[in-house]
Amino acid sequence: MLPSTPLRSAGASDVGLDVNWALRWLTLSAEAMAEHREELIELDRPIGDSDHGENMDRGFKAVMVKIAEAPPETAGAALKLTAMTLMSKVGGAAGPLYGTAFLRAATALGEAADIDAATLASAFQAARDGIVARGKAESGDKTMVDAWTPAVDAAATAAGDSDVHKVLVAAAEAAEAGAVSTDPMLARKGRASYLGERSIGHRDPGAVSTALILRAAVGAAE
Amino acid sequence: MLPSTPLRSAGASDVGLDVNWALRWLTLSAEAMAEHREELIELDRPIGDSDHGENMDRGFKAVMVKIAEAPPETAGAALKLTAMTLMSKVGGAAGPLYGTAFLRAATALGEAADIDAATLASAFQAARDGIVARGKAESGDKTMVDAWTPAVDAAATAAGDSDVHKVLVAAAEAAEAGAVSTDPMLARKGRASYLGERSIGHRDPGAVSTALILRAAVGAAE
Amino acid sequence: MKKLINDPRAVVDESVEGFGLAHADLVTVFADPKYIVRKDAPVAGKVGLVSGGGSGHEPLHGGYVGLGMLDAAVPGAVFTSPTPDQILPATLAVNSGAGVVHIVKNYTGDVLNFETAAELAQAEGVEIRTVLVNDDVAVEDSLYTAGRRGVGGTVLVEKIAGAAAERGDNLDAVAAIGDRVNQNVRSMGVALTACTVPHAGSPSFVLEENEIEIGIGIHGEPGRHRIPMENADGITDRLLEPVVSDLGLTSGEKVLLFVNGMGGTPQSELYIVYRRAAQQLAAQGITVARSLVGNYITSLEMQGCSITVLRLDDEMTALWDAPVHTPALRWGV
Amino acid sequence: MKKLINDPRAVVDESVEGFGLAHADLVTVFADPKYIVRKDAPVAGKVGLVSGGGSGHEPLHGGYVGLGMLDAAVPGAVFTSPTPDQILPATLAVNSGAGVVHIVKNYTGDVLNFETAAELAQAEGVEIRTVLVNDDVAVEDSLYTAGRRGVGGTVLVEKIAGAAAERGDNLDAVAAIGDRVNQNVRSMGVALTACTVPHAGSPSFVLEENEIEIGIGIHGEPGRHRIPMENADGITDRLLEPVVSDLGLTSGEKVLLFVNGMGGTPQSELYIVYRRAAQQLAAQGITVARSLVGNYITSLEMQGCSITVLRLDDEMTALWDAPVHTPALRWGV
Ligand SMILES: Nc1ncnc2c1ncn2[C@@H]1O[C@H](COP(=O)(O)OP(=O)(O)O)[C@@H](O)[C@H]1O
Ligand SMILES: Nc1ncnc2c1ncn2[C@@H]1O[C@H](COP(=O)(O)OP(=O)(O)O)[C@@H](O)[C@H]1O
Ligand SMILES: [Mg+2]
Ligand SMILES: [Mg+2]
Ligand SMILES: [Mg+2]
Ligand SMILES: [Mg+2]
């Protein structure tokens, strides 16, 4: 179900990430949301209300418009603009959650022109913590947190090598595995929780969109 | 579509029709409406509102109840009770039309204990005239009149032989042919008229119920 | 057929009983024969208003019994005209001596049954006038057919004639204003899906996924044309144009625009239709002075809508605005 | 998918625009960001009431903007919570200085978006109280889940808190009466058919011809149990019993009984459900003192209904009876 983007073998392990990476990340995220719109709607159908793909696609399309209107100058500014746009255009549960995530990540990046592995890992950590602070979901509740938490952990470990590319790959792979791991979970947060036992056996759409976004971050660094 | 009841070869050509015949007629009519309920509903579906079978079945069931409550003593009284009951239980277009038909027929029969061929034919004539007076349909308008009018004409001709049984058979056969003859007609009265050209190619449900009722009159005399 | 019903043949009995329980402050329900009467009927000196018809069009007519509208409603079986033995006692119950107006939708069955009831009532000394409603432009009007059907305009006739009766107009005046509304109102409907009569058990007609029925009646009877599905603006134009042209509306006139849901269409869609209709009327210089949007005359769970336009004059407007207090329409009180 | 719409993505825009045209005497509609405000807002000295949520539940919430009910409504995309950039200006527009109450249905998205908007409004100096509505007994309430959903009870909270604000109650008092309604109201719904979100294009779930979904929410999200079709009385009992027992109603108490249509169910069927529910309550010695029957909080064209019961006290009853003048609910004026 998740696309497996063929990875270029990591080369420039000492090269950092800049505003262009951030803009490519957001562009690839927007493309992924458009491409996977139906899939995310279908995932949201049995355990939700069939709108996650529509919401995310609408939100990231709006991000693209905002970026075109006034291109941000730093990665942090790009993520902050993304946060504000998602907050005002996505709606539902995902809007405030992703909005908070990008806002916290933007704060963690600060004014840095070039993001190193440690900063990147801590930005992911801040994003995840923001989601948990807003949504109060724990691991195993069958939400996007189940993609973010393994991604953050994997990123932290990979950051030891000081290779941003490895951090990105580790995060994306862990998020993808995390999304898959939601299949057998019984939902305890969000709309799927209304289903009780009947939520088991379905993949959480927010965890899948998280994996798509983190995979886009890898693509942006290639 | 119409049942062809196997006819006993007419024997007692000099025997008249009495209250027992009338009660058997109504009973067989009620049975026919119950048995053909679905068929009449289906006929009413494409060119009407799918209720003719339900209406007629409800009406004749009520007639049976009324007869059981206070059995009428003459054929005329039986038809009058039927008229009042159909009027108050059938509703729609068919209720007042059949109500008027039975009322006029009852008046034509008067107090007669034994109905001869001429009286019978004139009762049919009175019934048809009542329908026309109420509904103002002409021949060819694709209504029950297209079953009644040939039936009345055939009955009048057959009455020359003074054989009530022949009059009944002639009326029933003509009504059945009359019902079939409505197929190619363009409806100009009743609900089917809203369809204009699209009414062509369908049989009129009221003409079919008329044929069923007149066929029941034959059965009652066997 | 999936419906919130018990016995398909008890649908009207149980529904009307529930209606009576829910609105016991406004109406009294009689079970056999079945009719619904305004709680305080007969209102001394007031002309009585009685309407009725087949069930399945709720809130019509029972929902319009009360102050400023009907005095009695007579529900038939689903989509089947009521009978004289219902109409007569309803008529007698609301006659204060000032006479009774029958508001009758132009269907053969309704006309014949009300006609008989009117004769019987007159025989009992009640003066009767009949207002025939025949506003459906989908049906070609002709001396040689059953003529146009009564559809959405019925609600407006009942409201406006009801207000005239309430202010004390006499029998002829109430009938006259009812006729005037009828002469100035036209409607046209569309079905996106068919409806299923409970006792019939299957849909009244079959529409393919990509078909709609233009000129639908309110009984699940087929319309005049079946066309491929279009968008809301296109459908709205198809309904509105014949209504406006049949009325001969011209720039500068004022109208009441009534977008009615057939029962199964969400309100949000009715407002999309209303939007287009209001824009089109405005473009022709016609002022929408009053509006009504919602499920007011329905066909069970049918999806679709109808557009009704009433040419307003000052008197009709004032009567429309007059207080009304019924289960389904209420303002000013 | 057959709907009276144009572009599936313009459904809310066009529908709200039509709504604004039809009810220009009562409301002002803002297009971008989208929100609906009572014509005479802010009302001097009055606490403002704002509610909102995903669209597709019409007449909720826009239909309840007006005297004696909401000051503003904020419609999201279909079935999707609105965003803070809509909620904030709506909140500011209705703040007369007396503060604003947010009435929020308990869905993660609604809660989070209103929470953010409240923070932003407070940062601009507006005092905010939030009344969370969570009346759906189909969902097990738990500290460890998203908790119960807000469904039919929302309409009653908006009406009663709205009347309290209209009579001049202060911010805390309005919020308190809203909370009191929420504590005394419970609901449960059933779906006979699914609904189709326009932008999704196919039904939110699939019910076989012989299946119904008990405990359905208002977003086409599946319910708790899927069972074979039953008759109306059986279904009514299944909905009413958990509502009554969760409320702990006992003989001698007075209630408001609200039978709500999901959008695609005819009114006649709602009255069949009402009949059974009223009979069952009466059998338990519970008095139905007030009633509401109709499509008040819907799920697009879904067929089905919900039953809501509110335990009434004298103050809530008086506030329920107080005048209200909105597009969808009107009395006493
Ligand atoms: N409390 C929560 N914490 C974290 N994530 C949540 C929470 N509630 C919902 N989610 C995420 O949001 C996703 C649903 O988003 P979306 O469908 O856009 O919103 P909605 O549920 O309001 O329709 C879920 O798949 C889940 O991953
Ligand atoms: N004006 C009329 N004159 C004679 N028969 C009519 C007239 N209008 C309708 N009918 C008959 O009534 C039948 C329909 O009866 P029914 O379905 O019970 O009533 P409704 O049309 O009110 O639903 C038609 O098939 C036709 O034979
Ligand atoms: Mg969703
Ligand atoms: Mg019929
Ligand atoms: Mg009929
Ligand atoms: Mg949603």
mmCIF file of C-alpha atoms in Angstrom, chain D residues 175-296:
data_model
loop_
_atom_site.group_PDB
_atom_site.id
_atom_site.type_symbol
_atom_site.label_atom_id
_atom_site.label_comp_id
_atom_site.label_asym_id
_atom_site.label_seq_id
_atom_site.Cartn_x
_atom_site.Cartn_y
_atom_site.Cartn_z
ATOM 1 C CA ALA D 175 -22.109 27.997 29.935
ATOM 2 C CA ALA D 176 -23.541 26.423 33.073
ATOM 3 C CA ILE D 177 -27.000 25.920 31.606
ATOM 4 C CA GLY D 178 -25.407 24.507 28.448
ATOM 5 C CA ASP D 179 -23.477 22.033 30.591
ATOM 6 C CA ARG D 180 -26.630 21.197 32.516
ATOM 7 C CA VAL D 181 -28.467 20.349 29.316
ATOM 8 C CA ASN D 182 -25.549 18.211 28.216
ATOM 9 C CA GLN D 183 -25.515 16.346 31.514
ATOM 10 C CA ASN D 184 -29.214 15.586 31.192
ATOM 11 C CA VAL D 185 -29.422 14.576 27.555
ATOM 12 C CA ARG D 186 -28.623 11.292 25.814
ATOM 13 C CA SER D 187 -29.045 10.083 22.246
ATOM 14 C CA MET D 188 -28.707 7.019 20.083
ATOM 15 C CA GLY D 189 -29.080 6.624 16.325
ATOM 16 C CA VAL D 190 -29.643 4.035 13.627
ATOM 17 C CA ALA D 191 -28.778 4.000 9.937
ATOM 18 C CA LEU D 192 -30.828 2.096 7.381
ATOM 19 C CA THR D 193 -28.631 3.290 4.541
ATOM 20 C CA ALA D 194 -25.265 4.983 4.293
ATOM 21 C CA CYS D 195 -24.621 8.452 2.954
ATOM 22 C CA THR D 196 -22.166 9.604 0.339
ATOM 23 C CA VAL D 197 -19.760 12.454 1.001
ATOM 24 C CA PRO D 198 -19.699 14.477 -2.246
ATOM 25 C CA HIS D 199 -15.927 14.669 -2.511
ATOM 26 C CA ALA D 200 -15.600 10.956 -1.669
ATOM 27 C CA GLY D 201 -18.070 9.951 -4.366
ATOM 28 C CA SER D 202 -19.133 6.615 -2.918
ATOM 29 C CA PRO D 203 -20.996 5.610 0.243
ATOM 30 C CA SER D 204 -19.213 5.877 3.572
ATOM 31 C CA PHE D 205 -20.061 2.282 4.370
ATOM 32 C CA VAL D 206 -22.052 -0.489 2.799
ATOM 33 C CA LEU D 207 -25.181 -1.871 4.375
ATOM 34 C CA GLU D 208 -26.755 -4.905 2.810
ATOM 35 C CA GLU D 209 -30.449 -4.805 1.955
ATOM 36 C CA ASN D 210 -31.228 -6.590 5.211
ATOM 37 C CA GLU D 211 -28.813 -4.847 7.575
ATOM 38 C CA ILE D 212 -28.991 -1.792 9.762
ATOM 39 C CA GLU D 213 -26.317 -0.060 11.777
ATOM 40 C CA ILE D 214 -27.227 0.584 15.398
ATOM 41 C CA GLY D 215 -25.375 3.366 17.173
ATOM 42 C CA ILE D 216 -24.537 5.259 14.016
ATOM 43 C CA GLY D 217 -22.851 8.619 14.333
ATOM 44 C CA ILE D 218 -23.678 11.638 12.237
ATOM 45 C CA HIS D 219 -20.688 11.411 9.922
ATOM 46 C CA GLY D 220 -21.413 8.197 8.136
ATOM 47 C CA GLU D 221 -18.899 6.660 10.492
ATOM 48 C CA PRO D 222 -19.976 3.114 11.268
ATOM 49 C CA GLY D 223 -21.933 2.424 14.426
ATOM 50 C CA ARG D 224 -21.294 -0.161 17.062
ATOM 51 C CA HIS D 225 -23.427 -3.076 15.974
ATOM 52 C CA ARG D 226 -24.706 -4.211 12.664
ATOM 53 C CA ILE D 227 -27.860 -6.247 12.965
ATOM 54 C CA PRO D 228 -30.506 -7.662 10.652
ATOM 55 C CA MET D 229 -33.305 -5.280 9.758
ATOM 56 C CA GLU D 230 -36.089 -5.052 12.335
ATOM 57 C CA ASN D 231 -39.422 -3.327 12.458
ATOM 58 C CA ALA D 232 -39.792 0.232 13.698
ATOM 59 C CA ASP D 233 -40.957 -0.726 17.168
ATOM 60 C CA GLY D 234 -38.023 -3.075 17.654
ATOM 61 C CA ILE D 235 -35.524 -0.490 16.449
ATOM 62 C CA THR D 236 -37.102 2.194 18.621
ATOM 63 C CA ASP D 237 -36.763 -0.018 21.688
ATOM 64 C CA ARG D 238 -33.097 -0.641 20.884
ATOM 65 C CA LEU D 239 -32.414 3.093 20.697
ATOM 66 C CA LEU D 240 -34.572 4.216 23.584
ATOM 67 C CA GLU D 241 -33.575 1.675 26.213
ATOM 68 C CA PRO D 242 -29.889 2.668 26.525
ATOM 69 C CA VAL D 243 -30.846 6.341 26.432
ATOM 70 C CA VAL D 244 -33.314 5.965 29.294
ATOM 71 C CA SER D 245 -31.084 3.741 31.381
ATOM 72 C CA ASP D 246 -27.972 5.868 30.883
ATOM 73 C CA LEU D 247 -29.970 8.898 31.992
ATOM 74 C CA GLY D 248 -31.267 6.921 34.954
ATOM 75 C CA LEU D 249 -34.788 8.171 34.291
ATOM 76 C CA THR D 250 -37.401 7.101 36.780
ATOM 77 C CA SER D 251 -41.154 7.221 36.982
ATOM 78 C CA GLY D 252 -42.540 10.704 37.556
ATOM 79 C CA GLU D 253 -39.822 12.554 35.650
ATOM 80 C CA LYS D 254 -40.522 14.907 32.750
ATOM 81 C CA VAL D 255 -38.638 14.787 29.485
ATOM 82 C CA LEU D 256 -38.318 16.319 26.077
ATOM 83 C CA LEU D 257 -38.527 13.584 23.424
ATOM 84 C CA PHE D 258 -36.707 14.390 20.211
ATOM 85 C CA VAL D 259 -37.000 12.021 17.248
ATOM 86 C CA ASN D 260 -34.570 13.187 14.611
ATOM 87 C CA GLY D 261 -34.364 12.180 10.976
ATOM 88 C CA MET D 262 -30.944 11.532 9.450
ATOM 89 C CA GLY D 263 -31.908 13.332 6.238
ATOM 90 C CA GLY D 264 -33.322 10.673 3.929
ATOM 91 C CA THR D 265 -36.124 9.257 6.045
ATOM 92 C CA PRO D 266 -39.668 10.505 5.502
ATOM 93 C CA GLN D 267 -41.406 12.322 8.313
ATOM 94 C CA SER D 268 -44.146 9.705 8.415
ATOM 95 C CA GLU D 269 -41.603 7.133 9.567
ATOM 96 C CA LEU D 270 -40.255 9.451 12.250
ATOM 97 C CA TYR D 271 -43.757 9.673 13.688
ATOM 98 C CA ILE D 272 -43.989 5.872 13.789
ATOM 99 C CA VAL D 273 -40.803 5.882 15.864
ATOM 100 C CA TYR D 274 -42.093 8.760 17.983
ATOM 101 C CA ARG D 275 -45.303 6.834 18.662
ATOM 102 C CA ARG D 276 -43.464 3.828 20.040
ATOM 103 C CA ALA D 277 -41.008 5.908 22.054
ATOM 104 C CA ALA D 278 -43.803 7.967 23.603
ATOM 105 C CA GLN D 279 -45.736 4.814 24.452
ATOM 106 C CA GLN D 280 -42.689 3.209 26.032
ATOM 107 C CA LEU D 281 -41.895 6.279 28.116
ATOM 108 C CA ALA D 282 -45.513 6.555 29.224
ATOM 109 C CA ALA D 283 -45.433 2.890 30.250
ATOM 110 C CA GLN D 284 -42.502 3.742 32.521
ATOM 111 C CA GLY D 285 -44.350 6.638 34.098
ATOM 112 C CA ILE D 286 -42.178 9.209 32.347
ATOM 113 C CA THR D 287 -44.025 12.275 31.077
ATOM 114 C CA VAL D 288 -43.193 13.580 27.623
ATOM 115 C CA ALA D 289 -43.632 17.286 28.330
ATOM 116 C CA ARG D 290 -42.100 18.579 25.094
ATOM 117 C CA SER D 291 -41.518 17.029 21.670
ATOM 118 C CA LEU D 292 -39.483 17.654 18.565
ATOM 119 C CA VAL D 293 -39.830 15.486 15.448
ATOM 120 C CA GLY D 294 -38.034 16.144 12.194
ATOM 121 C CA ASN D 295 -34.708 16.534 10.401
ATOM 122 C CA TYR D 296 -32.708 18.724 12.768
#
